[in-house]
Coordinates of C-alpha atoms and ligand atoms in Angstrom, one line a residue:
M1 CA 18.2 -6.1 66.5
C2 CA 15.3 -5.8 64.1
G3 CA 13.7 -8.8 62.5
I4 CA 11.6 -8.9 59.3
V5 CA 9.2 -11.6 57.9
G6 CA 6.9 -12.0 54.9
Y7 CA 4.4 -14.6 53.7
I8 CA 2.5 -15.3 50.5
G9 CA 0.5 -18.4 49.8
N10 CA -2.7 -20.2 50.5
R11 CA -2.7 -20.1 54.3
N12 CA -3.9 -17.4 56.6
A13 CA -0.9 -15.1 56.7
Q14 CA -1.5 -13.5 60.1
P15 CA -0.6 -16.4 62.4
I16 CA 2.4 -17.3 60.3
L17 CA 3.7 -13.8 60.5
L18 CA 3.2 -13.7 64.3
Q19 CA 4.9 -17.1 64.9
S20 CA 7.8 -16.1 62.6
L21 CA 8.3 -12.9 64.5
E22 CA 8.3 -14.9 67.8
R23 CA 11.0 -17.0 66.4
L24 CA 13.1 -13.9 66.1
E25 CA 12.5 -12.7 69.7
Y26 CA 15.9 -14.0 70.8
R27 CA 17.4 -11.0 68.9
G28 CA 15.8 -8.5 71.2
Y29 CA 13.2 -5.9 70.2
D30 CA 11.0 -3.2 71.7
S31 CA 8.0 -2.9 69.3
C32 CA 6.5 -4.9 66.5
G33 CA 3.9 -4.8 63.8
I34 CA 2.4 -6.6 60.7
A35 CA 0.7 -5.5 57.5
V36 CA -1.7 -7.8 55.7
L37 CA -3.5 -7.4 52.4
S38 CA -7.2 -8.1 52.2
S39 CA -9.2 -5.7 50.1
T40 CA -6.9 -2.9 51.4
V41 CA -3.6 -2.8 53.3
K42 CA -4.2 -3.2 57.0
V43 CA -1.4 -2.3 59.4
Y44 CA -1.4 -3.3 63.1
K45 CA 1.6 -2.3 65.3
D46 CA 2.5 -1.3 68.8
A47 CA 5.3 -1.0 71.3
G48 CA 5.8 -4.2 73.3
R49 CA 5.8 -8.0 72.7
V50 CA 4.6 -10.0 69.7
Y51 CA 2.1 -12.1 71.8
Q52 CA 0.5 -8.8 73.0
L53 CA 0.1 -7.6 69.5
G54 CA -1.3 -11.0 68.5
K55 CA -4.0 -10.9 71.2
A56 CA -5.2 -7.4 70.1
L57 CA -5.5 -8.3 66.4
P58 CA -8.9 -8.8 64.7
K59 CA -9.4 -12.1 62.8
N60 CA -8.3 -11.9 59.3
N61 CA -8.0 -14.3 56.4
S62 CA -5.4 -12.5 54.3
K63 CA -3.1 -14.7 52.3
L64 CA -0.1 -12.4 52.2
G65 CA 1.6 -10.0 54.6
I66 CA 4.7 -8.7 56.1
G67 CA 5.9 -8.2 59.7
H68 CA 8.7 -6.6 61.8
S69 CA 10.2 -6.6 65.2
R70 CA 12.0 -3.3 65.9
W71 CA 15.1 -2.6 68.0
A72 CA 15.1 1.2 68.0
T73 CA 17.9 3.1 66.3
H74 CA 16.2 6.2 64.8
G75 CA 13.5 7.4 67.2
K76 CA 12.3 6.0 70.5
P77 CA 10.4 2.7 70.8
S78 CA 6.7 3.6 70.2
K79 CA 3.7 2.6 68.2
I80 CA 4.3 5.4 65.6
N81 CA 7.9 4.4 65.1
A82 CA 7.2 0.7 64.8
H83 CA 7.1 -0.9 61.4
P84 CA 5.4 -1.4 58.9
H85 CA 5.5 2.2 57.6
T86 CA 3.2 3.3 54.8
D87 CA 2.9 6.0 52.2
C88 CA 0.4 8.9 52.3
S89 CA -2.4 6.8 50.7
G90 CA -1.8 3.8 53.0
R91 CA -1.6 1.6 50.0
I92 CA 2.1 0.8 50.2
A93 CA 3.6 -0.8 53.3
V94 CA 7.3 -1.5 54.0
V95 CA 9.3 -3.3 56.7
H96 CA 13.0 -2.5 56.8
N97 CA 16.2 -3.5 58.6
G98 CA 19.4 -1.4 58.2
V99 CA 20.0 2.3 58.2
I100 CA 19.2 4.8 55.4
D101 CA 22.1 7.2 55.6
N102 CA 20.5 9.9 53.4
F103 CA 17.0 9.6 54.7
Q104 CA 16.9 13.3 55.9
Q105 CA 17.7 14.7 52.4
I106 CA 15.0 12.4 50.9
K107 CA 12.5 13.4 53.7
D108 CA 13.1 17.1 53.1
K109 CA 12.6 16.7 49.4
L110 CA 9.4 14.6 49.7
T111 CA 8.1 17.0 52.4
E112 CA 8.5 19.9 49.9
E113 CA 6.5 17.8 47.4
G114 CA 3.7 17.5 49.9
H115 CA 4.3 14.1 51.6
L116 CA 3.4 14.0 55.3
F117 CA 5.6 12.0 57.7
C118 CA 4.5 10.9 61.1
S119 CA 7.4 8.9 62.6
E120 CA 11.0 9.7 63.5
T121 CA 12.3 6.7 61.5
D122 CA 14.6 6.6 58.5
T123 CA 12.4 3.8 57.1
E124 CA 9.3 5.9 56.6
V125 CA 10.9 7.6 53.6
I126 CA 10.9 4.3 51.6
P127 CA 7.1 3.8 51.1
H128 CA 6.8 7.6 50.3
L129 CA 9.6 7.4 47.8
I130 CA 8.0 4.3 46.1
E131 CA 4.7 6.2 46.0
S132 CA 6.4 9.2 44.4
Y133 CA 7.6 6.9 41.6
Y134 CA 4.6 4.7 41.2
Q135 CA 2.9 4.8 37.9
G136 CA 1.2 1.4 37.9
D137 CA 4.3 -0.8 37.9
L138 CA 5.4 -1.6 41.5
E139 CA 8.6 -3.3 40.6
Q140 CA 9.7 -0.3 38.5
A141 CA 8.8 2.1 41.3
V142 CA 10.7 0.1 43.9
Q143 CA 13.8 -0.1 41.6
R144 CA 13.7 3.7 41.2
A145 CA 13.3 4.2 44.9
L146 CA 16.3 1.9 45.7
G147 CA 18.4 4.0 43.3
D148 CA 17.9 7.0 45.6
L149 CA 18.8 5.2 48.9
R150 CA 22.2 5.2 50.4
G151 CA 22.9 2.9 53.3
S152 CA 22.0 -0.6 54.3
Y153 CA 18.7 -2.3 53.9
A154 CA 16.8 -5.5 53.8
L155 CA 13.2 -4.7 53.0
I156 CA 9.9 -6.1 52.0
V157 CA 7.2 -4.1 50.2
L158 CA 3.5 -5.0 50.1
A159 CA 1.0 -2.9 48.1
A160 CA -2.7 -2.8 47.5
D161 CA -3.9 -4.6 44.4
H162 CA -0.6 -6.5 44.0
E163 CA -0.6 -10.3 44.8
E164 CA 3.2 -10.2 45.3
L165 CA 5.9 -9.2 47.8
L166 CA 8.8 -7.1 46.6
V167 CA 12.1 -7.7 48.4
A168 CA 15.5 -6.0 48.3
R169 CA 18.8 -6.5 50.0
N170 CA 21.9 -4.4 50.5
E171 CA 24.3 -5.1 53.4
S172 CA 21.5 -6.4 55.7
P173 CA 20.7 -10.1 55.5
L174 CA 17.5 -11.4 53.8
V175 CA 16.6 -15.0 53.3
L176 CA 13.8 -16.5 51.2
G177 CA 12.0 -19.6 52.3
V178 CA 10.8 -21.9 49.5
G179 CA 7.5 -23.7 50.1
D180 CA 5.0 -25.6 47.9
G181 CA 2.5 -23.1 46.6
E182 CA 3.7 -20.6 49.2
N183 CA 6.9 -18.6 49.9
F184 CA 8.4 -16.9 52.8
V185 CA 10.9 -14.0 53.5
A186 CA 12.8 -13.4 56.7
S187 CA 15.9 -11.6 58.0
D188 CA 17.1 -14.8 59.7
V189 CA 16.6 -18.5 59.1
P190 CA 14.9 -19.3 62.5
A191 CA 11.8 -17.4 61.3
L192 CA 11.4 -19.9 58.5
L193 CA 12.2 -23.2 60.0
D194 CA 8.6 -24.0 61.2
Y195 CA 7.5 -23.9 57.6
T196 CA 10.4 -24.9 55.4
D197 CA 14.0 -26.0 55.5
R198 CA 14.7 -24.8 51.9
V199 CA 16.2 -21.3 51.7
I200 CA 17.7 -19.0 49.3
Y201 CA 20.2 -16.4 50.7
M202 CA 19.8 -13.1 48.8
E203 CA 22.9 -11.2 47.9
D204 CA 23.7 -7.5 48.0
G205 CA 22.0 -5.7 45.1
D206 CA 19.4 -8.4 44.7
V207 CA 15.8 -7.3 44.1
G208 CA 13.0 -9.8 44.0
V209 CA 9.4 -10.4 43.2
I210 CA 7.8 -13.1 45.3
T211 CA 4.5 -14.7 44.5
A212 CA 3.0 -17.9 45.9
D213 CA 4.5 -20.0 43.1
E214 CA 7.5 -18.0 41.9
I215 CA 10.6 -16.3 43.2
R216 CA 12.2 -14.0 40.6
L217 CA 15.4 -12.2 41.4
V218 CA 17.4 -9.6 39.5
N219 CA 20.7 -7.9 40.2
C220 CA 21.8 -4.8 38.2
N221 CA 18.7 -5.4 35.9
Q222 CA 20.0 -9.0 35.1
K223 CA 18.0 -12.0 36.1
V224 CA 19.9 -14.1 38.6
N225 CA 19.5 -17.7 39.9
R226 CA 20.5 -18.2 43.5
E227 CA 21.1 -21.6 44.9
T228 CA 18.5 -23.2 47.1
N229 CA 20.1 -24.6 50.3
V230 CA 18.6 -27.2 52.7
I231 CA 19.1 -26.1 56.3
P232 CA 20.4 -29.0 58.5
W233 CA 19.7 -27.3 61.9
T234 CA 16.8 -27.3 64.3
I235 CA 15.2 -24.0 65.3
D236 CA 17.2 -24.0 68.5
D237 CA 20.5 -24.4 66.6
A238 CA 19.5 -21.8 64.1
E239 CA 18.8 -19.1 66.7
K240 CA 22.4 -19.6 67.9
G241 CA 23.5 -19.5 64.3
G242 CA 24.8 -23.0 64.4
Y243 CA 26.9 -22.4 67.6
D244 CA 26.4 -24.5 70.7
H245 CA 25.9 -21.5 73.0
F246 CA 24.9 -17.9 72.6
M247 CA 28.2 -17.0 74.4
L248 CA 30.2 -18.7 71.7
K249 CA 28.1 -17.0 69.0
E250 CA 28.6 -13.6 70.6
I251 CA 32.4 -14.1 71.0
H252 CA 32.5 -14.8 67.3
E253 CA 30.5 -11.7 66.4
Q254 CA 33.2 -9.5 67.8
P255 CA 35.0 -8.6 64.5
R256 CA 31.6 -7.3 63.3
V257 CA 30.9 -5.5 66.6
I258 CA 34.3 -3.7 66.5
R259 CA 33.7 -2.7 62.9
D260 CA 30.2 -1.4 63.6
T261 CA 31.1 0.5 66.7
V262 CA 34.1 2.2 65.1
A263 CA 32.3 2.9 61.8
G264 CA 29.6 4.8 63.6
Y265 CA 32.1 7.4 64.7
L266 CA 35.1 7.3 62.4
S267 CA 35.1 9.2 59.0
E268 CA 35.4 6.9 56.0
I269 CA 37.7 9.3 54.3
E270 CA 40.3 10.3 56.8
P271 CA 41.3 9.1 60.3
V272 CA 39.1 11.6 62.1
I273 CA 36.7 10.6 64.9
D274 CA 33.4 12.5 65.5
L275 CA 31.5 11.3 68.5
G276 CA 28.7 13.7 67.9
L277 CA 28.8 14.8 71.6
E278 CA 28.2 18.3 72.7
R279 CA 31.5 19.4 74.0
T280 CA 31.7 21.2 77.4
Q281 CA 34.6 22.2 79.6
F282 CA 35.8 19.7 82.1
E283 CA 38.9 19.3 84.2
D284 CA 38.8 15.6 85.0
I285 CA 36.8 12.5 84.3
L286 CA 35.0 10.1 86.7
L287 CA 34.2 6.6 85.2
L288 CA 31.5 4.6 86.9
A289 CA 30.3 1.0 86.3
C290 CA 29.8 -2.5 87.7
G291 CA 31.3 -5.9 86.9
T292 CA 32.7 -6.3 83.4
S293 CA 31.8 -2.8 82.5
Y294 CA 33.9 -1.6 85.4
H295 CA 36.9 -3.4 83.8
A296 CA 36.2 -1.5 80.6
C297 CA 36.4 1.7 82.7
L298 CA 39.8 0.6 84.1
V299 CA 41.2 0.2 80.6
G300 CA 39.6 3.6 79.8
R301 CA 41.5 5.2 82.6
Y302 CA 44.9 4.0 81.2
L303 CA 43.9 5.3 77.7
L304 CA 42.6 8.7 78.8
E305 CA 45.6 9.3 81.0
K306 CA 48.1 8.1 78.5
L307 CA 46.6 9.6 75.3
A308 CA 44.7 12.6 76.5
R309 CA 46.6 13.4 79.7
I310 CA 43.3 13.9 81.6
P311 CA 43.1 13.0 85.3
V312 CA 40.7 10.1 85.6
R313 CA 39.1 8.3 88.6
V314 CA 37.2 5.1 88.4
E315 CA 34.6 4.0 90.9
I316 CA 32.5 0.9 91.3
A317 CA 29.0 2.3 90.9
S318 CA 27.6 0.7 94.1
E319 CA 30.4 2.3 96.2
F320 CA 30.0 5.7 94.7
S321 CA 26.9 6.2 97.0
Y322 CA 29.3 6.3 100.0
S323 CA 31.8 8.6 98.4
D324 CA 32.2 12.2 99.7
A325 CA 34.4 13.1 96.8
V326 CA 34.2 16.7 95.8
L327 CA 33.4 16.9 92.1
G328 CA 34.2 20.1 90.4
E329 CA 34.2 20.5 86.6
T330 CA 34.1 16.7 86.3
W331 CA 32.7 14.8 83.3
V332 CA 31.0 11.7 84.7
I333 CA 30.8 8.7 82.3
G334 CA 28.7 5.7 83.3
I335 CA 29.2 2.5 81.3
T336 CA 26.4 -0.1 81.3
Q337 CA 25.6 -2.7 78.6
S338 CA 22.0 -3.1 79.7
G339 CA 21.4 0.5 80.7
E340 CA 19.3 -0.8 83.6
T341 CA 21.8 -1.7 86.3
A342 CA 20.3 -0.2 89.5
D343 CA 23.7 0.6 91.1
L344 CA 24.9 2.5 88.0
L345 CA 21.6 4.4 87.7
G346 CA 21.9 5.4 91.3
A347 CA 25.5 6.6 90.7
L348 CA 24.5 8.6 87.6
K349 CA 21.7 10.3 89.5
K350 CA 24.0 11.2 92.3
A351 CA 26.5 12.7 89.9
K352 CA 23.8 14.8 88.3
Q353 CA 22.7 16.0 91.7
L354 CA 26.3 17.1 92.3
G355 CA 26.0 19.2 89.2
C356 CA 28.2 17.1 86.9
R357 CA 27.6 16.7 83.2
T358 CA 26.9 13.0 82.5
L359 CA 27.4 10.6 79.6
A360 CA 25.9 7.1 79.4
I361 CA 27.7 4.5 77.3
T362 CA 25.3 1.7 76.6
N363 CA 24.1 -0.9 74.2
C364 CA 20.4 -0.4 74.8
F365 CA 18.4 2.3 73.0
G366 CA 16.0 4.2 75.3
S367 CA 17.2 2.3 78.4
S368 CA 17.0 4.1 81.8
A369 CA 20.6 5.2 81.8
T370 CA 20.0 7.1 78.5
R371 CA 17.1 8.9 80.2
I372 CA 19.1 9.9 83.2
A373 CA 22.3 11.0 81.5
D374 CA 22.7 14.3 79.7
Q375 CA 24.1 12.5 76.6
T376 CA 24.4 8.9 75.3
F377 CA 27.1 7.1 73.4
Y378 CA 25.7 3.9 71.8
I379 CA 27.9 1.0 71.3
R380 CA 26.8 -1.3 68.5
A381 CA 27.0 -4.7 70.0
Q382 CA 23.4 -5.6 69.2
P383 CA 21.5 -7.7 71.8
E384 CA 23.6 -9.9 74.0
I385 CA 21.7 -13.0 75.2
S386 CA 24.4 -14.9 77.1
V387 CA 24.5 -13.6 80.7
A388 CA 28.3 -13.3 80.6
A389 CA 29.2 -10.1 78.8
T390 CA 31.6 -10.6 75.9
K391 CA 30.9 -8.7 72.7
S392 CA 29.4 -5.8 74.7
F393 CA 32.7 -5.6 76.6
V394 CA 34.7 -5.3 73.5
A395 CA 32.3 -2.7 72.2
Q396 CA 32.8 -0.8 75.5
L397 CA 36.5 -0.9 75.0
M398 CA 36.1 0.5 71.5
A399 CA 34.0 3.4 73.0
M400 CA 36.9 4.1 75.4
Y401 CA 39.4 4.1 72.5
L402 CA 37.2 6.4 70.5
I403 CA 36.8 8.9 73.4
A404 CA 40.5 8.8 74.3
L405 CA 41.6 9.2 70.7
S406 CA 39.2 12.1 70.2
E407 CA 40.6 13.8 73.3
A408 CA 44.2 12.8 72.5
K409 CA 46.9 15.4 73.1
M410 CA 49.7 14.1 70.9
D411 CA 51.2 14.9 67.5
I412 CA 48.8 14.5 64.7
K413 CA 50.7 11.7 63.0
S414 CA 50.7 9.5 66.0
R415 CA 47.1 10.1 66.7
E416 CA 46.2 9.3 63.0
D417 CA 48.3 6.1 63.1
L418 CA 46.5 4.9 66.2
T419 CA 43.1 5.9 64.8
R420 CA 43.9 3.9 61.6
E421 CA 44.8 0.8 63.7
L422 CA 41.2 0.7 64.9
S423 CA 40.2 -0.5 61.5
V424 CA 42.6 -3.5 61.5
L425 CA 41.5 -4.8 64.9
P426 CA 38.5 -6.8 63.4
D427 CA 40.9 -8.9 61.3
K428 CA 43.3 -9.4 64.2
V429 CA 40.4 -10.7 66.4
Q430 CA 39.2 -12.9 63.5
R431 CA 42.7 -14.5 63.4
I432 CA 42.3 -15.5 67.0
L433 CA 38.9 -17.0 66.4
D434 CA 40.2 -18.9 63.4
D435 CA 42.7 -20.5 65.7
E436 CA 40.2 -21.3 68.5
E437 CA 41.3 -24.9 68.8
Q438 CA 44.6 -24.0 70.6
I439 CA 42.6 -22.0 73.2
A440 CA 40.0 -24.8 73.6
R441 CA 42.8 -27.2 74.5
H442 CA 44.0 -24.9 77.3
G443 CA 40.4 -24.3 78.5
K444 CA 40.0 -28.0 78.9
Y445 CA 43.2 -28.2 80.9
L446 CA 42.1 -25.3 83.2
S447 CA 38.8 -27.2 83.8
T448 CA 40.6 -29.7 85.9
Y449 CA 41.6 -27.2 88.6
D450 CA 39.6 -25.6 91.4
N451 CA 41.6 -22.3 91.7
A452 CA 43.5 -20.0 89.3
F453 CA 45.2 -16.7 89.3
Y454 CA 45.3 -14.2 86.4
I455 CA 48.1 -11.6 86.4
A456 CA 49.1 -8.7 84.3
R457 CA 50.5 -5.2 84.5
G458 CA 49.6 -1.7 83.1
I459 CA 46.8 -1.5 80.6
N460 CA 46.3 -5.3 80.8
F461 CA 45.8 -5.4 84.6
P462 CA 42.0 -4.9 84.1
M463 CA 42.1 -7.8 81.7
A464 CA 43.5 -10.0 84.5
L465 CA 40.4 -9.0 86.5
E466 CA 38.1 -9.6 83.6
G467 CA 39.7 -13.0 82.8
A468 CA 39.2 -14.1 86.4
L469 CA 35.6 -12.8 86.5
K470 CA 34.7 -14.8 83.4
L471 CA 36.3 -18.0 84.7
K472 CA 34.4 -17.7 88.1
E473 CA 31.2 -16.7 86.5
I474 CA 30.7 -19.5 83.9
S475 CA 33.0 -22.4 84.9
Y476 CA 32.6 -21.9 88.7
I477 CA 36.4 -22.2 89.2
H478 CA 37.6 -19.8 91.8
A479 CA 39.9 -17.3 90.2
E480 CA 41.5 -14.0 91.2
G481 CA 43.0 -11.3 89.0
Y482 CA 46.0 -9.4 90.4
P483 CA 48.5 -6.8 89.3
A484 CA 51.5 -9.1 88.7
G485 CA 53.6 -7.2 91.2
E486 CA 51.1 -7.6 94.0
L487 CA 51.0 -11.4 94.1
K488 CA 54.0 -11.6 96.4
H489 CA 52.3 -9.4 99.0
G490 CA 50.1 -12.2 100.2
P491 CA 48.5 -14.4 97.6
F492 CA 51.8 -16.2 97.1
A493 CA 50.8 -18.2 100.1
L494 CA 48.2 -19.9 97.8
L495 CA 50.6 -20.9 95.0
T496 CA 51.0 -24.6 94.7
P497 CA 51.5 -27.0 91.7
N498 CA 47.6 -27.1 91.7
T499 CA 47.2 -23.4 91.1
P500 CA 47.6 -22.4 87.5
V501 CA 48.5 -18.8 86.7
I502 CA 47.4 -17.2 83.5
A503 CA 50.0 -14.4 82.7
I504 CA 49.0 -11.7 80.2
V505 CA 52.3 -10.6 78.8
A506 CA 52.3 -7.6 76.5
K507 CA 55.3 -6.4 74.5
D508 CA 55.4 -3.0 76.2
D509 CA 57.1 -1.3 79.1
T510 CA 55.8 -4.0 81.5
Y511 CA 57.5 -6.9 79.8
E512 CA 60.7 -7.3 81.8
A513 CA 58.8 -6.9 85.1
M514 CA 56.3 -9.5 84.0
L515 CA 59.1 -12.0 83.2
T516 CA 60.5 -11.4 86.7
N517 CA 57.1 -12.1 88.3
I518 CA 56.7 -15.3 86.2
K519 CA 60.1 -16.6 87.3
E520 CA 59.0 -16.0 91.0
I521 CA 55.8 -18.0 90.3
K522 CA 57.6 -20.8 88.6
A523 CA 59.9 -21.1 91.6
R524 CA 56.7 -22.0 93.6
E525 CA 56.0 -24.7 90.9
S526 CA 52.7 -23.3 89.8
P527 CA 51.9 -24.0 86.1
V528 CA 52.0 -20.8 84.0
I529 CA 50.1 -20.2 80.8
A530 CA 51.1 -17.0 79.0
V531 CA 48.9 -15.0 76.7
A532 CA 51.6 -13.4 74.6
D533 CA 52.3 -11.5 71.4
E534 CA 53.0 -13.7 68.4
A535 CA 56.2 -11.8 67.9
D536 CA 57.5 -12.6 71.3
E537 CA 60.1 -15.3 70.7
D538 CA 61.5 -15.6 74.2
I539 CA 58.4 -16.2 76.3
D540 CA 58.4 -20.0 75.8
K541 CA 61.6 -20.3 77.9
F542 CA 59.8 -19.0 81.0
V543 CA 56.4 -20.6 80.9
D544 CA 54.7 -24.0 80.5
E545 CA 52.3 -23.0 77.7
V546 CA 51.8 -20.0 75.4
I547 CA 48.6 -18.8 73.7
R548 CA 49.7 -16.5 70.9
V549 CA 47.8 -13.3 70.0
P550 CA 48.4 -11.2 66.8
S551 CA 50.7 -8.3 67.2
V552 CA 49.0 -4.9 67.7
D553 CA 50.2 -1.6 69.1
S554 CA 50.4 -2.3 72.9
I555 CA 47.6 0.1 73.7
F556 CA 45.2 -2.2 71.7
S557 CA 46.5 -5.4 73.4
P558 CA 43.4 -5.6 75.7
V559 CA 41.2 -6.1 72.7
V560 CA 43.0 -9.2 71.3
N561 CA 43.7 -10.5 74.8
S562 CA 40.0 -10.2 75.8
V563 CA 39.0 -12.7 73.1
V564 CA 41.4 -15.3 74.6
L565 CA 40.2 -14.6 78.1
Q566 CA 36.6 -15.3 77.0
L567 CA 37.3 -18.5 75.1
L568 CA 39.4 -20.0 77.9
P569 CA 36.6 -20.0 80.4
Y570 CA 34.1 -20.9 77.7
Y571 CA 35.9 -24.2 77.0
A572 CA 36.6 -24.8 80.7
A573 CA 32.9 -24.4 81.5
R574 CA 31.9 -26.6 78.6
E575 CA 34.2 -29.4 79.8
R576 CA 32.7 -29.1 83.3
G577 CA 29.2 -29.3 81.9
C578 CA 28.1 -25.9 83.2
S579 CA 25.1 -23.9 82.2
I580 CA 27.1 -21.5 80.1
D581 CA 24.5 -19.0 78.8
M582 CA 22.7 -18.9 82.1
P583 CA 25.1 -19.4 85.0
R584 CA 23.6 -20.2 88.4
N585 CA 22.5 -17.2 90.5
L586 CA 23.2 -14.6 87.8
A587 CA 20.9 -12.3 85.7
K588 CA 21.6 -10.4 82.5
S589 CA 20.2 -7.2 83.8
V590 CA 20.8 -6.5 87.5
T591 CA 17.9 -4.1 88.4
V592 CA 18.2 -4.3 92.2
K593 CA 20.8 -2.6 94.4
Ligands
F6R601 C1 29.8 -10.2 83.7 C2 28.7 -9.3 83.5 C3 28.4 -8.4 84.7 C4 28.0 -7.0 84.1 C5 27.5 -6.1 85.3 C6 27.1 -4.8 84.8 O1 30.0 -11.0 82.5 O2 28.1 -9.3 82.5 O3 29.5 -8.2 85.5 O4 29.0 -6.4 83.5 O5 26.3 -6.7 85.9 O6 26.1 -4.8 83.8 P1 25.8 -3.6 82.9 O7 27.0 -3.4 82.0 O8 24.5 -4.0 82.1 O9 25.6 -2.4 83.7

């Protein structure tokens, strides 16, 4: 996720910009750059890390500058695509977070007028647009340029002969840091905390002129006074947005992640999905992945078979090497959060060698999976720091819903109703997060046991696997996920009053069978916690405890259930004092076979 910083004051700007960018490194980035103003605007940028850029910079005594760390969206990670971007004359430099939806129209128009562009980015149109309106008054030129932009932006503008920074915000965060005889700008508070704890949060539509001694903000041409807040956190707290762990922060980001992933592919006007994928003929689908991503594939199989009536096979990527399966007109989809999992990359290569068309579903722009696969579908989880996958999993589920619904063979009304429901999922997930305390209590209870089972049927069976994986991974409690009907074929031997069972009970065609299985378990005196629909009035009679989730169409139940199945192990692990964000023996990106 991109980060932006700016400084104006009496100190040397360059080291401040570099240090502030380093404070934003936890967000993930692939390239970075700064622009400082001495007699002219000087831009230094490159692919790679901030410390590398810092080592390569000539000494400089400029007192104002801007900086950026880029997480590629438009165009690959490279020196040319890195920010800051400048106009033709090199006198106006801009750093930008967000997406300019109409950049291509603006670029075409400016190109006709003689502007030359060198990057693939949407951002580069901004300095050129400002240049085209500039007639001596920078603020006026920026205001006119903003009037032409559609989309989201947080931006800082620096221009030759101007002892000021221009800032603007629309749907991308921008914070001003208030100093004594100096002022700061950043996309996120951690970038400021080495220098000041006094911040002003800009609001959508705000445009500002920042000098060393003054912050002047306008909104709709009216002067506005925004409150100055004192930040009570340390830098460490701030990077985690006030949460105790990245995992908890990332769990809480899920309403936004769902919204962003869906918004990228769903029309704003009507319930129509456009994945932007080149469509080819296929007879069946093979889904490949590892770990949590494999569980997203299993949910995907239920969806594709149910909604699209397409035959689907799912394979653990590391096992696909040994498969002699004959693949005909098979569409092979590999799911990988990191895009770097060696087992998945090997499986994708094999599928290509077998002549199959391949799609990578990933969170990481330009990752190896995107280079191997014929096409890529980006989920929009933004960087995930905690080793345990949470928000990326929910985004992968959304990718599966979008693909299944776009392939759906059902009457138009049913398809549109389901498509519309995608947009209400963020609020349903938010309701679970607002009631987190009830789940925390059950998590603490689970922490006292050494073994647990997770059971479910149908589309939620993969959620039993995922719930158990999360519990093992971060709380080190041994857990197994089973199809509820399978427990009596062996694992029953392990049921005792010391073996809690988490039963995921959806209000669908699996309900009666789930109740039967729960009764069988209760007869063995194991404690049962149900994760159940809030409209289910009977479930309390059969189980010891119930965690309620908002009612959704049953095909979406894995989304709401997944949030509970992340928070339960989080609170169990916390109670046990585990290293939640970095569990022992695990790595975020598994690049070995
Ligand atoms: C579990 C987890 C892992 C990953 C697996 C695949 O929380 O994160 O099981 O899902 O290592 O990783 P990706 O999706 O990067 O291929």
